[in-house]
mmCIF file of C-alpha atoms in Angstrom:
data_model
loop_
_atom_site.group_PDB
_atom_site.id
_atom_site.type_symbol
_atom_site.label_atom_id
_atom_site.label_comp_id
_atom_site.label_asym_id
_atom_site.label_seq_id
_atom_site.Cartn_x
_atom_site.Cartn_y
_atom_site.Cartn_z
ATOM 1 C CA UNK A 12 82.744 -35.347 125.252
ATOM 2 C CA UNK A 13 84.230 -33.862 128.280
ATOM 3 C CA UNK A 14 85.685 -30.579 126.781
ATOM 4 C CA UNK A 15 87.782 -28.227 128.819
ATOM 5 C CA UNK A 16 88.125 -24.500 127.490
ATOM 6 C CA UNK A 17 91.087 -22.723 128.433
ATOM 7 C CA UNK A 18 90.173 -18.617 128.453
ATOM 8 C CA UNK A 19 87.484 -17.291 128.962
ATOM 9 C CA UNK A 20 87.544 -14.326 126.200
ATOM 10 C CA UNK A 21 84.937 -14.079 123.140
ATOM 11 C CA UNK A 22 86.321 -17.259 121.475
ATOM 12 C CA UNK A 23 86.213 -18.903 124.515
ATOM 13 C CA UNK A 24 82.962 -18.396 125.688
ATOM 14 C CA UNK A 25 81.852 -18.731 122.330
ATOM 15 C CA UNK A 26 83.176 -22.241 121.580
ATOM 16 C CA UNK A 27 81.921 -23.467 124.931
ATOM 17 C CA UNK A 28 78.403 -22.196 123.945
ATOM 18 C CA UNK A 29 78.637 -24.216 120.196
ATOM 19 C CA UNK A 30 80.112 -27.439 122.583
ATOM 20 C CA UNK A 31 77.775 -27.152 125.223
ATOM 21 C CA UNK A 32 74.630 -26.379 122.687
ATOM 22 C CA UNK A 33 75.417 -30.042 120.947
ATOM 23 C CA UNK A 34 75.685 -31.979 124.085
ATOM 24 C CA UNK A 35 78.807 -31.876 125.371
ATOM 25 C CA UNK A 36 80.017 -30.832 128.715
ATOM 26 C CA UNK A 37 81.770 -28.038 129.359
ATOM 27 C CA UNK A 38 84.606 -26.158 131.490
ATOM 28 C CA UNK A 39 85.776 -23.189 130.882
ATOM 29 C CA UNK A 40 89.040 -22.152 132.909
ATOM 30 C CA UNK A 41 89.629 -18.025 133.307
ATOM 31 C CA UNK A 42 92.829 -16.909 134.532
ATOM 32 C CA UNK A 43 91.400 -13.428 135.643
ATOM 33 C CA UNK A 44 89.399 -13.157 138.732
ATOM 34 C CA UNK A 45 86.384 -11.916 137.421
ATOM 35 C CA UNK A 46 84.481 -11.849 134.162
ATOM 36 C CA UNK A 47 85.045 -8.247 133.274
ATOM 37 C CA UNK A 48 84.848 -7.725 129.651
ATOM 38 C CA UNK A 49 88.816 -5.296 128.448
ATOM 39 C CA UNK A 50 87.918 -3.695 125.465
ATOM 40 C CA UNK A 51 85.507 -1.265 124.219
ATOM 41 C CA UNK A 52 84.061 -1.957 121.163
ATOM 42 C CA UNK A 53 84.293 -4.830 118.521
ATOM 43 C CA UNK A 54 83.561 -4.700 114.614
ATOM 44 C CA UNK A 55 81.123 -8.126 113.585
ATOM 45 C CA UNK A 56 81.085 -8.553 109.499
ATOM 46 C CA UNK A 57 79.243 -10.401 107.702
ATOM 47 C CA UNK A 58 81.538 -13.672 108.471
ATOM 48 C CA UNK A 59 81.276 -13.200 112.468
ATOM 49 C CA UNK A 60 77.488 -12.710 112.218
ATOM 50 C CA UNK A 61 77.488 -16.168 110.001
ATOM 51 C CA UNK A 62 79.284 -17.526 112.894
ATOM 52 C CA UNK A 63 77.122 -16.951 115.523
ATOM 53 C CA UNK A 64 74.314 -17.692 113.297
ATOM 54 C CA UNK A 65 75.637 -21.097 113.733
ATOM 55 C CA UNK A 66 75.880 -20.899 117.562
ATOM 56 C CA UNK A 67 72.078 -19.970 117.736
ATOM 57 C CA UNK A 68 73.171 -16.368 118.975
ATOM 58 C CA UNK A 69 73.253 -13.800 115.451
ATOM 59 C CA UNK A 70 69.694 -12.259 116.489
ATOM 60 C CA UNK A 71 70.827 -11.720 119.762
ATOM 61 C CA UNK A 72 74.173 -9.956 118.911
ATOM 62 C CA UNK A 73 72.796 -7.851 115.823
ATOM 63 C CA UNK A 74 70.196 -6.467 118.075
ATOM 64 C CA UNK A 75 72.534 -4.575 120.269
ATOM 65 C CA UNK A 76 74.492 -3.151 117.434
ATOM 66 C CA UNK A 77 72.881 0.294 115.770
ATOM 67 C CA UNK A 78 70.821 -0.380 112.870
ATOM 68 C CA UNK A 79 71.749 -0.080 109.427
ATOM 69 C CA UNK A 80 72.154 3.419 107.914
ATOM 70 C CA UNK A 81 72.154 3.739 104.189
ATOM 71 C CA UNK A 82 73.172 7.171 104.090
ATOM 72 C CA UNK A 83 76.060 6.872 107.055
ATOM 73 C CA UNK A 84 79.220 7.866 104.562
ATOM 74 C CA UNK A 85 81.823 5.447 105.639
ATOM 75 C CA UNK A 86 85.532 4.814 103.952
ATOM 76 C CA UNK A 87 88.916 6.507 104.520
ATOM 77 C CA UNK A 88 90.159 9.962 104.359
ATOM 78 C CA UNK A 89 93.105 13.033 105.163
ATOM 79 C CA UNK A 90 93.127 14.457 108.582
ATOM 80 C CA UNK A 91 91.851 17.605 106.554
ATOM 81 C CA UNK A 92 88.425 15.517 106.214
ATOM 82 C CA UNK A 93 88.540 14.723 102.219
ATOM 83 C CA UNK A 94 87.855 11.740 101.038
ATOM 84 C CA UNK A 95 90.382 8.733 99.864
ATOM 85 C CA UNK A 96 87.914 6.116 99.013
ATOM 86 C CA UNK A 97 84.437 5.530 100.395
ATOM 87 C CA UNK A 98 82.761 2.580 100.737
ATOM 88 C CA UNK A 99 79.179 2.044 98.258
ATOM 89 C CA UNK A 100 76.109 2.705 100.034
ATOM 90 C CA UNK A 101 74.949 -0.817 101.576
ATOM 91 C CA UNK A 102 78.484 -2.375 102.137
ATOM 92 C CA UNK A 103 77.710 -1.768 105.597
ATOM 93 C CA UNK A 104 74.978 -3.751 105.847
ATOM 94 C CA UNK A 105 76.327 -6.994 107.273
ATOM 95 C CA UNK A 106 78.026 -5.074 109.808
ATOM 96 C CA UNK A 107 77.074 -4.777 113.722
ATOM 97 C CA UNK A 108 79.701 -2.995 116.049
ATOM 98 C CA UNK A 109 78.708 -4.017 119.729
ATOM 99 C CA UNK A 110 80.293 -3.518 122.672
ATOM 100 C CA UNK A 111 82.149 -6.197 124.020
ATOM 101 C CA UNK A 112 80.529 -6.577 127.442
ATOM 102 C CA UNK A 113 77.611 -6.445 125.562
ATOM 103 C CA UNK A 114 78.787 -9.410 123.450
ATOM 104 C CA UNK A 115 80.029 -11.131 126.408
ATOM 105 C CA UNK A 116 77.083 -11.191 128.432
ATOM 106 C CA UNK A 117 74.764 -12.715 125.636
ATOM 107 C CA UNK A 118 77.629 -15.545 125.636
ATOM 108 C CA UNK A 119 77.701 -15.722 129.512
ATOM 109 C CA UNK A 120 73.744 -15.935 129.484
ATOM 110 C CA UNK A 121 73.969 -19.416 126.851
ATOM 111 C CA UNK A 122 75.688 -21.091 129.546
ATOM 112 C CA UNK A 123 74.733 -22.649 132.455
ATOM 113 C CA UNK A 124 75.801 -21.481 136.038
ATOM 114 C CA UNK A 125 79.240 -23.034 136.921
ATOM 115 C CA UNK A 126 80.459 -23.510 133.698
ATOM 116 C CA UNK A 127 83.204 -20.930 133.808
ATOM 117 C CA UNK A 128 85.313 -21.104 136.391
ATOM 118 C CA UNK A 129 87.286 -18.118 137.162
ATOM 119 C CA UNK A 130 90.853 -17.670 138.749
ATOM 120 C CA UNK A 131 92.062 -20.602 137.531
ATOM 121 C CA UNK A 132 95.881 -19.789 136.005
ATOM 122 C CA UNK A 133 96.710 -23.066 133.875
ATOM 123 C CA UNK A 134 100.526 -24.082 133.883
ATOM 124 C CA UNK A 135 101.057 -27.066 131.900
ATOM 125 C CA UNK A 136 99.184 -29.482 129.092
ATOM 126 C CA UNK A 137 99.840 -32.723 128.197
ATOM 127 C CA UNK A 138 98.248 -32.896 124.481
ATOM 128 C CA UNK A 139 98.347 -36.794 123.894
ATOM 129 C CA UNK A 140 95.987 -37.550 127.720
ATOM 130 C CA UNK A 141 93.921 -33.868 127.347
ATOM 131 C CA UNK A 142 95.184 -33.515 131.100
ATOM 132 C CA UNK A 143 95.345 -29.566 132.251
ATOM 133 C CA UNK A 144 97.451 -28.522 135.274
ATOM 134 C CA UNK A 145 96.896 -25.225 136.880
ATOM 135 C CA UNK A 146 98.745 -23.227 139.310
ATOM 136 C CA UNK A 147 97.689 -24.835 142.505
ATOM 137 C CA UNK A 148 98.988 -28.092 141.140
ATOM 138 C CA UNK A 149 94.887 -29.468 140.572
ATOM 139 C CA UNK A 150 94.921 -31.824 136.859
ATOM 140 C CA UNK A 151 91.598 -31.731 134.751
ATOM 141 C CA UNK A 152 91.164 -33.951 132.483
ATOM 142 C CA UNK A 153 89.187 -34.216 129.000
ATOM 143 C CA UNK A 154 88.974 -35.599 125.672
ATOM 144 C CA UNK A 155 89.053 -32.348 124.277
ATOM 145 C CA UNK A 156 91.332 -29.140 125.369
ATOM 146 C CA UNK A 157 90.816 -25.929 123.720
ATOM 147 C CA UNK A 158 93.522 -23.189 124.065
ATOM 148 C CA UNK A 159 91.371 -19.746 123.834
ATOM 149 C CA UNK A 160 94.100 -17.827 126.202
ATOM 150 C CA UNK A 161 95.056 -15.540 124.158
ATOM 151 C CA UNK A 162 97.596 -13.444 122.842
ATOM 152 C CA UNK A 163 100.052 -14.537 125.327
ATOM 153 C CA UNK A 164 98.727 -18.424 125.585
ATOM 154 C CA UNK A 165 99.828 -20.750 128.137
ATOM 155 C CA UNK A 166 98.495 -23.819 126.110
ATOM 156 C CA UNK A 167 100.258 -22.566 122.551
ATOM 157 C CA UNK A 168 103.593 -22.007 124.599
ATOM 158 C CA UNK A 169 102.980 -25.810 125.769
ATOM 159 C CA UNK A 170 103.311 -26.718 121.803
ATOM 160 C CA UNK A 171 106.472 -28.002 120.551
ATOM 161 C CA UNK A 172 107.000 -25.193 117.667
ATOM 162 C CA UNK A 173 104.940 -22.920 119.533
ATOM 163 C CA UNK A 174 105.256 -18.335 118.622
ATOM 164 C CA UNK A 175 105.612 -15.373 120.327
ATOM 165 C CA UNK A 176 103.942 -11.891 120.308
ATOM 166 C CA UNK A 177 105.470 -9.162 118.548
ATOM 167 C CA UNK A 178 105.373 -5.638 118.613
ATOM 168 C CA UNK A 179 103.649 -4.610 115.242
ATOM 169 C CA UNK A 180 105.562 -0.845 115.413
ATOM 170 C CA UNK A 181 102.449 0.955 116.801
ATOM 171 C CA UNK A 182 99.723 1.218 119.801
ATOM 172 C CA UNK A 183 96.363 2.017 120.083
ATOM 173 C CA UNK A 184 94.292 4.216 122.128
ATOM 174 C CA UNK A 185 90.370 3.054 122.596
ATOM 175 C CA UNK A 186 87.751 4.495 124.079
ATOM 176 C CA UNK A 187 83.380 4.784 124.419
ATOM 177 C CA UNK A 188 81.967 7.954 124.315
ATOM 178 C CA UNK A 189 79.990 8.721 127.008
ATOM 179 C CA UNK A 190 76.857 9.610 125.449
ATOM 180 C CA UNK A 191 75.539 10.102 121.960
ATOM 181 C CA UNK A 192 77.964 12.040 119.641
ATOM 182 C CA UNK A 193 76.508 13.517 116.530
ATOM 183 C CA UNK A 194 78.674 11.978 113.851
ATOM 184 C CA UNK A 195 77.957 14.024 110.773
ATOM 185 C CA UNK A 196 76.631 11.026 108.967
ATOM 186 C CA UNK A 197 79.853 9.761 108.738
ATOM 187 C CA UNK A 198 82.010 6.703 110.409
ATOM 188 C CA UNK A 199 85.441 4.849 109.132
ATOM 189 C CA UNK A 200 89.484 5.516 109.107
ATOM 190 C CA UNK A 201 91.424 8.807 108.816
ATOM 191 C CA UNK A 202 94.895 8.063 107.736
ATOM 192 C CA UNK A 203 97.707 10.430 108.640
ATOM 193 C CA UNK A 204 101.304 10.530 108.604
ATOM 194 C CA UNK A 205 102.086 7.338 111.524
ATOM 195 C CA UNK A 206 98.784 7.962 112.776
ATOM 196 C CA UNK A 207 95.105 7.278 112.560
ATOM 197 C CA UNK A 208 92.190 7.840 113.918
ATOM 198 C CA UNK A 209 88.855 5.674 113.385
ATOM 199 C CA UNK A 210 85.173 5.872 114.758
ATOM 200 C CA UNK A 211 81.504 3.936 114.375
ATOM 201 C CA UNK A 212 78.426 4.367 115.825
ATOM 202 C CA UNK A 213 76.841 2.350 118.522
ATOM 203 C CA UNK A 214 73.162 1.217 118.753
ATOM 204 C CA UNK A 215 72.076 4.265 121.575
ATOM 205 C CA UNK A 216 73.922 6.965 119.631
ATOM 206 C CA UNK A 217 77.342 6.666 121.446
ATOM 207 C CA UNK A 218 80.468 6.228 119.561
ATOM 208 C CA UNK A 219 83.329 3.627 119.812
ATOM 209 C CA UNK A 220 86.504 5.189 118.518
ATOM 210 C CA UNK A 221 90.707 4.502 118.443
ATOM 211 C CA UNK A 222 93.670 6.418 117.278
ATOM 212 C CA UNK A 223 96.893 4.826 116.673
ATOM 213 C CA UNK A 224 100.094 6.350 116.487
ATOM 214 C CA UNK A 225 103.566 4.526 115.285
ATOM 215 C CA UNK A 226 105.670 4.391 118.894
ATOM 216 C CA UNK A 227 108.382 2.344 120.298
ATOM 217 C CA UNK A 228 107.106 -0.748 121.986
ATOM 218 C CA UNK A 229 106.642 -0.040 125.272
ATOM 219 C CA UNK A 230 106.187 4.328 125.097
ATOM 220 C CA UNK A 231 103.992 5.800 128.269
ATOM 221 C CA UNK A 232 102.598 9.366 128.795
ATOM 222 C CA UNK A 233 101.791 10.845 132.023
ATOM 223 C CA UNK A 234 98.289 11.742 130.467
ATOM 224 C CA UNK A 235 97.124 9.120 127.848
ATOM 225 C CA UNK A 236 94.457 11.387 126.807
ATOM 226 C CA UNK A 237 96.222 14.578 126.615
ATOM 227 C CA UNK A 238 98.307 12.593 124.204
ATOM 228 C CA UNK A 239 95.441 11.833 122.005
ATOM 229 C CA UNK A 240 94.194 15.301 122.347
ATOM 230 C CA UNK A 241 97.733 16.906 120.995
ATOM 231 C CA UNK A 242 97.943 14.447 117.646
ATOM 232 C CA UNK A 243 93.922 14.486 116.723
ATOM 233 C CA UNK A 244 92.851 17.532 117.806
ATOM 234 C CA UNK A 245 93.854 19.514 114.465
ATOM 235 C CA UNK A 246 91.930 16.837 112.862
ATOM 236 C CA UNK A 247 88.647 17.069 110.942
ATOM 237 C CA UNK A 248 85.396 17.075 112.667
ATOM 238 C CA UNK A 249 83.673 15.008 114.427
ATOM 239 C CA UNK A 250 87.272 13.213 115.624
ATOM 240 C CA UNK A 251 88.013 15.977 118.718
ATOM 241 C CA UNK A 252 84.141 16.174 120.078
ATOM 242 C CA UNK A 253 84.478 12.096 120.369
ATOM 243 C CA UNK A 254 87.731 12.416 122.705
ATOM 244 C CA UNK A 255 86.198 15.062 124.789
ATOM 245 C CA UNK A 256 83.189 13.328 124.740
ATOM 246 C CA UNK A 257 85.318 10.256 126.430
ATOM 247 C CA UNK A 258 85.786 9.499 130.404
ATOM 248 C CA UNK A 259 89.418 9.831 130.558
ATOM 249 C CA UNK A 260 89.561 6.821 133.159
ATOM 250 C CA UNK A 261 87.671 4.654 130.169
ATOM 251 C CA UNK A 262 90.126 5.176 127.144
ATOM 252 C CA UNK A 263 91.936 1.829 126.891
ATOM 253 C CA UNK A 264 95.958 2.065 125.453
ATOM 254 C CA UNK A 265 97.309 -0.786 124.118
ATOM 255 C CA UNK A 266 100.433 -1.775 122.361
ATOM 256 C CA UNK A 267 99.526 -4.047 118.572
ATOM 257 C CA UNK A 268 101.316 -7.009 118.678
ATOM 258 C CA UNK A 269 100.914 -10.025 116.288
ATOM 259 C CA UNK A 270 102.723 -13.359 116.107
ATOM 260 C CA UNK A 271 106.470 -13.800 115.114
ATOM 261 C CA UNK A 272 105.717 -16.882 112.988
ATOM 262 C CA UNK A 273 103.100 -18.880 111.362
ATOM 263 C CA UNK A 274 102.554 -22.492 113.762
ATOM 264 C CA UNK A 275 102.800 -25.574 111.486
ATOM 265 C CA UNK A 276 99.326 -26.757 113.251
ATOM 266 C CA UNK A 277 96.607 -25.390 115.298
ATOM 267 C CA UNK A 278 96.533 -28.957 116.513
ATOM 268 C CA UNK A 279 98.463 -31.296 119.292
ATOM 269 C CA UNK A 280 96.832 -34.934 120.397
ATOM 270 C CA UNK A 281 93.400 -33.898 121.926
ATOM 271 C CA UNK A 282 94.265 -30.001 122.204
ATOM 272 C CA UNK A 283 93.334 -27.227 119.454
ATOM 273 C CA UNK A 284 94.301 -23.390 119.701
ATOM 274 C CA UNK A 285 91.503 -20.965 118.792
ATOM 275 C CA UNK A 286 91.290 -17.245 118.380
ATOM 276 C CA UNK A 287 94.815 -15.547 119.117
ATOM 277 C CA UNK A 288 96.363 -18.192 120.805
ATOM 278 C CA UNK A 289 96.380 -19.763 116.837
ATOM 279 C CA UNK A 290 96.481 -16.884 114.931
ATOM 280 C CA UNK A 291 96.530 -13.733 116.655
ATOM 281 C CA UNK A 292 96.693 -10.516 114.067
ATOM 282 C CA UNK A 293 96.745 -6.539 114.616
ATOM 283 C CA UNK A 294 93.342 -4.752 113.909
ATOM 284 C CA UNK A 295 93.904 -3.485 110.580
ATOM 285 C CA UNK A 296 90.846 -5.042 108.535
ATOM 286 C CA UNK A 297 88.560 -5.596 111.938
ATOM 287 C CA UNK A 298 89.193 -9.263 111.425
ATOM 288 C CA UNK A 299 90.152 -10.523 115.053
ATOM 289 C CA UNK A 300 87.172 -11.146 116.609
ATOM 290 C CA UNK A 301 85.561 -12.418 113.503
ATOM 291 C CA UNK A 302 88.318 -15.257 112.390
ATOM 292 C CA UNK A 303 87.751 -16.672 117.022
ATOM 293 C CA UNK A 304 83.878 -16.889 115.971
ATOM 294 C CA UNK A 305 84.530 -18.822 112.836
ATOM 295 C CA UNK A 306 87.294 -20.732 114.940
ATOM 296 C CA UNK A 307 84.874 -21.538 117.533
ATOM 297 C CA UNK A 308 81.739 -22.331 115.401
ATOM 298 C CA UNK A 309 84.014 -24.513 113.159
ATOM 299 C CA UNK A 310 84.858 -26.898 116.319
ATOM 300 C CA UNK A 311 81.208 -27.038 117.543
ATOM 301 C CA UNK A 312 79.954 -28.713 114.133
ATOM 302 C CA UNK A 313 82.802 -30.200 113.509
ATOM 303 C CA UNK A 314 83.056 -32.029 116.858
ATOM 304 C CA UNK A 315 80.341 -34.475 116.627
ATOM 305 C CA UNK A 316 82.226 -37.531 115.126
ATOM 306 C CA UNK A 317 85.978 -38.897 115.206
ATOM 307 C CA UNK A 318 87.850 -36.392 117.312
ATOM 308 C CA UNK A 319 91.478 -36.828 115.689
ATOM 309 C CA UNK A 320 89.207 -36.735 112.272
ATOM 310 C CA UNK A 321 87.819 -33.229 113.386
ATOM 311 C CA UNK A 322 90.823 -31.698 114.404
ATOM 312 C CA UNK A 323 92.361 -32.745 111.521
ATOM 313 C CA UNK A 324 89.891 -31.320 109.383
ATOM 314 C CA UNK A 325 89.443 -28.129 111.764
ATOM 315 C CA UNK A 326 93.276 -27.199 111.229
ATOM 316 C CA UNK A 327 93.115 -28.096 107.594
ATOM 317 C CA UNK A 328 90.132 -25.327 107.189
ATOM 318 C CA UNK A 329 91.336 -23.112 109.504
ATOM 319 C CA UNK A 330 95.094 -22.497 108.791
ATOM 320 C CA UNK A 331 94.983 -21.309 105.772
ATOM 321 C CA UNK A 332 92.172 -18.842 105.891
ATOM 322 C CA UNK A 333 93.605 -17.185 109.551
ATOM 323 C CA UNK A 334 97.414 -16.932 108.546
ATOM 324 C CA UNK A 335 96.147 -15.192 105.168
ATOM 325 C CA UNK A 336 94.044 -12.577 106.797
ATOM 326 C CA UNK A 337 96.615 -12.364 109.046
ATOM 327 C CA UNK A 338 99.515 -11.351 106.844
ATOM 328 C CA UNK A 339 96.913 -9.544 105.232
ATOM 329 C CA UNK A 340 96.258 -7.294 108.573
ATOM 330 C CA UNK A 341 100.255 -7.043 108.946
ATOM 331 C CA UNK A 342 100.592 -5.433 105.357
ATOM 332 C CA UNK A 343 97.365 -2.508 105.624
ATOM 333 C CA UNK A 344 98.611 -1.817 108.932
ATOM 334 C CA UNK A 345 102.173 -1.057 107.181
ATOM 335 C CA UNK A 346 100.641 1.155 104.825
ATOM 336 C CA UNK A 347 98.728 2.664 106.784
ATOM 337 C CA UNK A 348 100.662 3.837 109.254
ATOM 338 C CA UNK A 349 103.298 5.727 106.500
ATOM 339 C CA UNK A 350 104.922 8.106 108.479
ATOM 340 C CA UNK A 351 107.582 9.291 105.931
ATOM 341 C CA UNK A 352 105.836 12.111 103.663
ATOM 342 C CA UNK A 353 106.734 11.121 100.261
ATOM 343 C CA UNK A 354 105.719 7.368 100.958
ATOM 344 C CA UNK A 355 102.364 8.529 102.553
ATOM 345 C CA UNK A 356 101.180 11.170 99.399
ATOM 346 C CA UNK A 357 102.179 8.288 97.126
ATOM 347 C CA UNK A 358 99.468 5.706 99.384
ATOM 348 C CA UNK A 359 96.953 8.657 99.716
ATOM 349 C CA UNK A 360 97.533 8.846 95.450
ATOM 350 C CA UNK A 361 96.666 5.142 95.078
ATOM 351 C CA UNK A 362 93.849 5.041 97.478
ATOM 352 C CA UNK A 363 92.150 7.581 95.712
ATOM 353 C CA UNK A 364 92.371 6.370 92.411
ATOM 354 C CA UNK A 365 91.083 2.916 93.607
ATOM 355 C CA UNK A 366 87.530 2.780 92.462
ATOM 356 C CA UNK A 367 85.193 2.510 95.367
ATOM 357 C CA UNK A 368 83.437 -0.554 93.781
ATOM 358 C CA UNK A 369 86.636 -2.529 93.796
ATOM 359 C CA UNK A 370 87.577 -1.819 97.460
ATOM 360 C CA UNK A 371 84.188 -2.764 98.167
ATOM 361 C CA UNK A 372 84.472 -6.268 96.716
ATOM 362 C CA UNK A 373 87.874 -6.614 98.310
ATOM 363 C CA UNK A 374 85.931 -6.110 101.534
ATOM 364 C CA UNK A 375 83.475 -8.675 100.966
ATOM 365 C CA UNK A 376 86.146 -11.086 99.502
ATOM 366 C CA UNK A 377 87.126 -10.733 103.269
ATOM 367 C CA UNK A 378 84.590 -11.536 104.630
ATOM 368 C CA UNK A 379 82.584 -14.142 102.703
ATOM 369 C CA UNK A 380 82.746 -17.463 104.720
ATOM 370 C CA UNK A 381 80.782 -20.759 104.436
ATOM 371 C CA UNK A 382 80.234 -23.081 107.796
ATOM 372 C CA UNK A 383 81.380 -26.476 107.532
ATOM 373 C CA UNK A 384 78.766 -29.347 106.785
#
């Protein structure tokens, strides 16, 4: 098939390697100028590494994630440092946190040269022909379009019941520390009162770390990181060495948006939505960049046959399983980001009395995922 890949983010890349690993050929068309990787870094469970086992590219990725600790303490806790729940030695296991430039040149390396073409702004689709128009008025066609523009997606606005971002109540400030950080043997979530703060380690002893805080949509500071300083800084070790230990021109902020409304299909004629242009979801169980890797390894086995048969099966498998973790991302991020005192003891209360076994199966409920046939 003649395939044409609109965005050229994780899922994007990633899909076009599955496509372009089975035969087909492949365009991928990038609004940005350059290849760039935004973002710092990106949690892989055990479901994302089972997707790009499938892609030929799990060896790769775990390799430039840090190796499994047994004794690294992970779970959540109080901005004093105790403990709400903690996660059973080896739950951890199946997980590899990478840096996503790192991820993104181990995609950009499993395709060929010319492949992705970059500043190419698409306008319009027409779903029943597979024909893409851009902003300089050029048409590509293909038998297969695949909207991977994000958040914002041209190609899901093009659908006739298509959804819109919306602010989920809080933002989030990212960053990379710029050299190894001595963790205390721990990594995971601290949940305050509308804020929280979360760190893991990286393969070479740096840390990748965010805090979130509940804002209106659309709040600026003069001095992002001063910002971060004043709410985390009274917060238990190691949280204030890893902002210090941050470039201020490197920390990321970002307001968390979702979508307003499930869509009724991932699917239109010969074009399918992947990653958040289908099904975008806030950060709250580190399932974002997992669900695009299932998204895109489900196309590349799936499209080998029948293409109105394979789409028809990819949005029957896919649906479900997004728009659940989704609402499922919408709700912890709720809770967790209590700001009203009574409402956030009562959360701290439960959490603690959870058992740590049960969370733990709750997590790997999550994240348990079986690749189509």
């Amino acid at each position: 098939m003649q395939v044409t890949v609109v965005g050229a983010g994780i899922g994007g890349l990633a899909v076009a390697v599955g496509l372009h690993r089975r035969g087909h050929q492949v365009t991928v068309l990038e609004r940005s100028a350059d290849l760039t990787a935004v973002g710092a870094g990106i949690s892989l469970f055990a479901n994302g590494l089972a997707a790009l086992r499938v892609l030929g590219l799990a060896d790769e990725v775990r390799a430039l994630a840090a190796p499994h600790d047994p004794t690294l303490r992970t779970g959540q806790r109080q901005p004093s440092g105790r403990w709400l729940v903690q996660v059973p030695p080896g739950s951890t296991r199946d997980l590899a946190v990478v840096h996503r430039q790192d991820l993104q040149r181990v995609l950009l390396a499993a395709l060929p040269a010319g492949v992705v073409r970059t500043g190419v702004e698409v306008t319009g689709v027409e779903h029943a022909r597979g024909v893409v128009t851009d902003a300089s008025g050029a048409r590509t066609s293909a038998d297969l379009v695949i909207g991977a523009d994000g958040l914002r997606s041209a190609v899901r606005g093009s659908f006739a019941r298509g959804a819109s971002p919306r602010y989920a109540g809080y933002t989030a400030w990212r960053g990379v520390t710029d050299g190894p950080v001595d963790l205390l043997g721990t990594a995971g979530e601290t949940w305050g009162r509308g804020e929280r703060f979360g760190y893991v380690p990286l393969r070479d002893g740096r840390a990748y770390w965010f805090a979130v805080a509940s804002l209106p949509a659309g709040t600026r500071f003069a001095d992002e990181v001063a910002e971060v300083r004043r709410r985390f800084d009274h917060w238990h070790d190691p949280i204030p060495a890893l902002v210090a230990c941050t470039d201020p021109a490197a920390v990321l902020r970002h307001d968390i948006h979702d979508l307003d409304h499930r869509l009724p299909s991932f699917v239109q004629g010969r074009v399918a939505l992947l990653g958040d242009a289908a099904h975008a979801m806030t950060p709250d169980v580190g399932q974002g960049g997992g669900q695009a890797l299932e998204d895109a390894a489900t196309l590349a086995v799936l499209c080998g046959g029948d293409l109105r048969a394979a789409l028809a099966e990819y949005d029957r498998v896919r649906r479900p399983r997004t728009q659940t973790i989704a609402r499922r991302a919408r709700t912890v991020g709720r809770v967790a980001q209590l700001a009203w005192g009574p409402a956030a003891a009562v959360r701290d209360l439960l959490l603690r009395a959870t058992p740590d076994a049960a969370s733990a199966r709750a997590a790997e409920a999550l994240q348990r995922w079986d690749p189509p046939a």
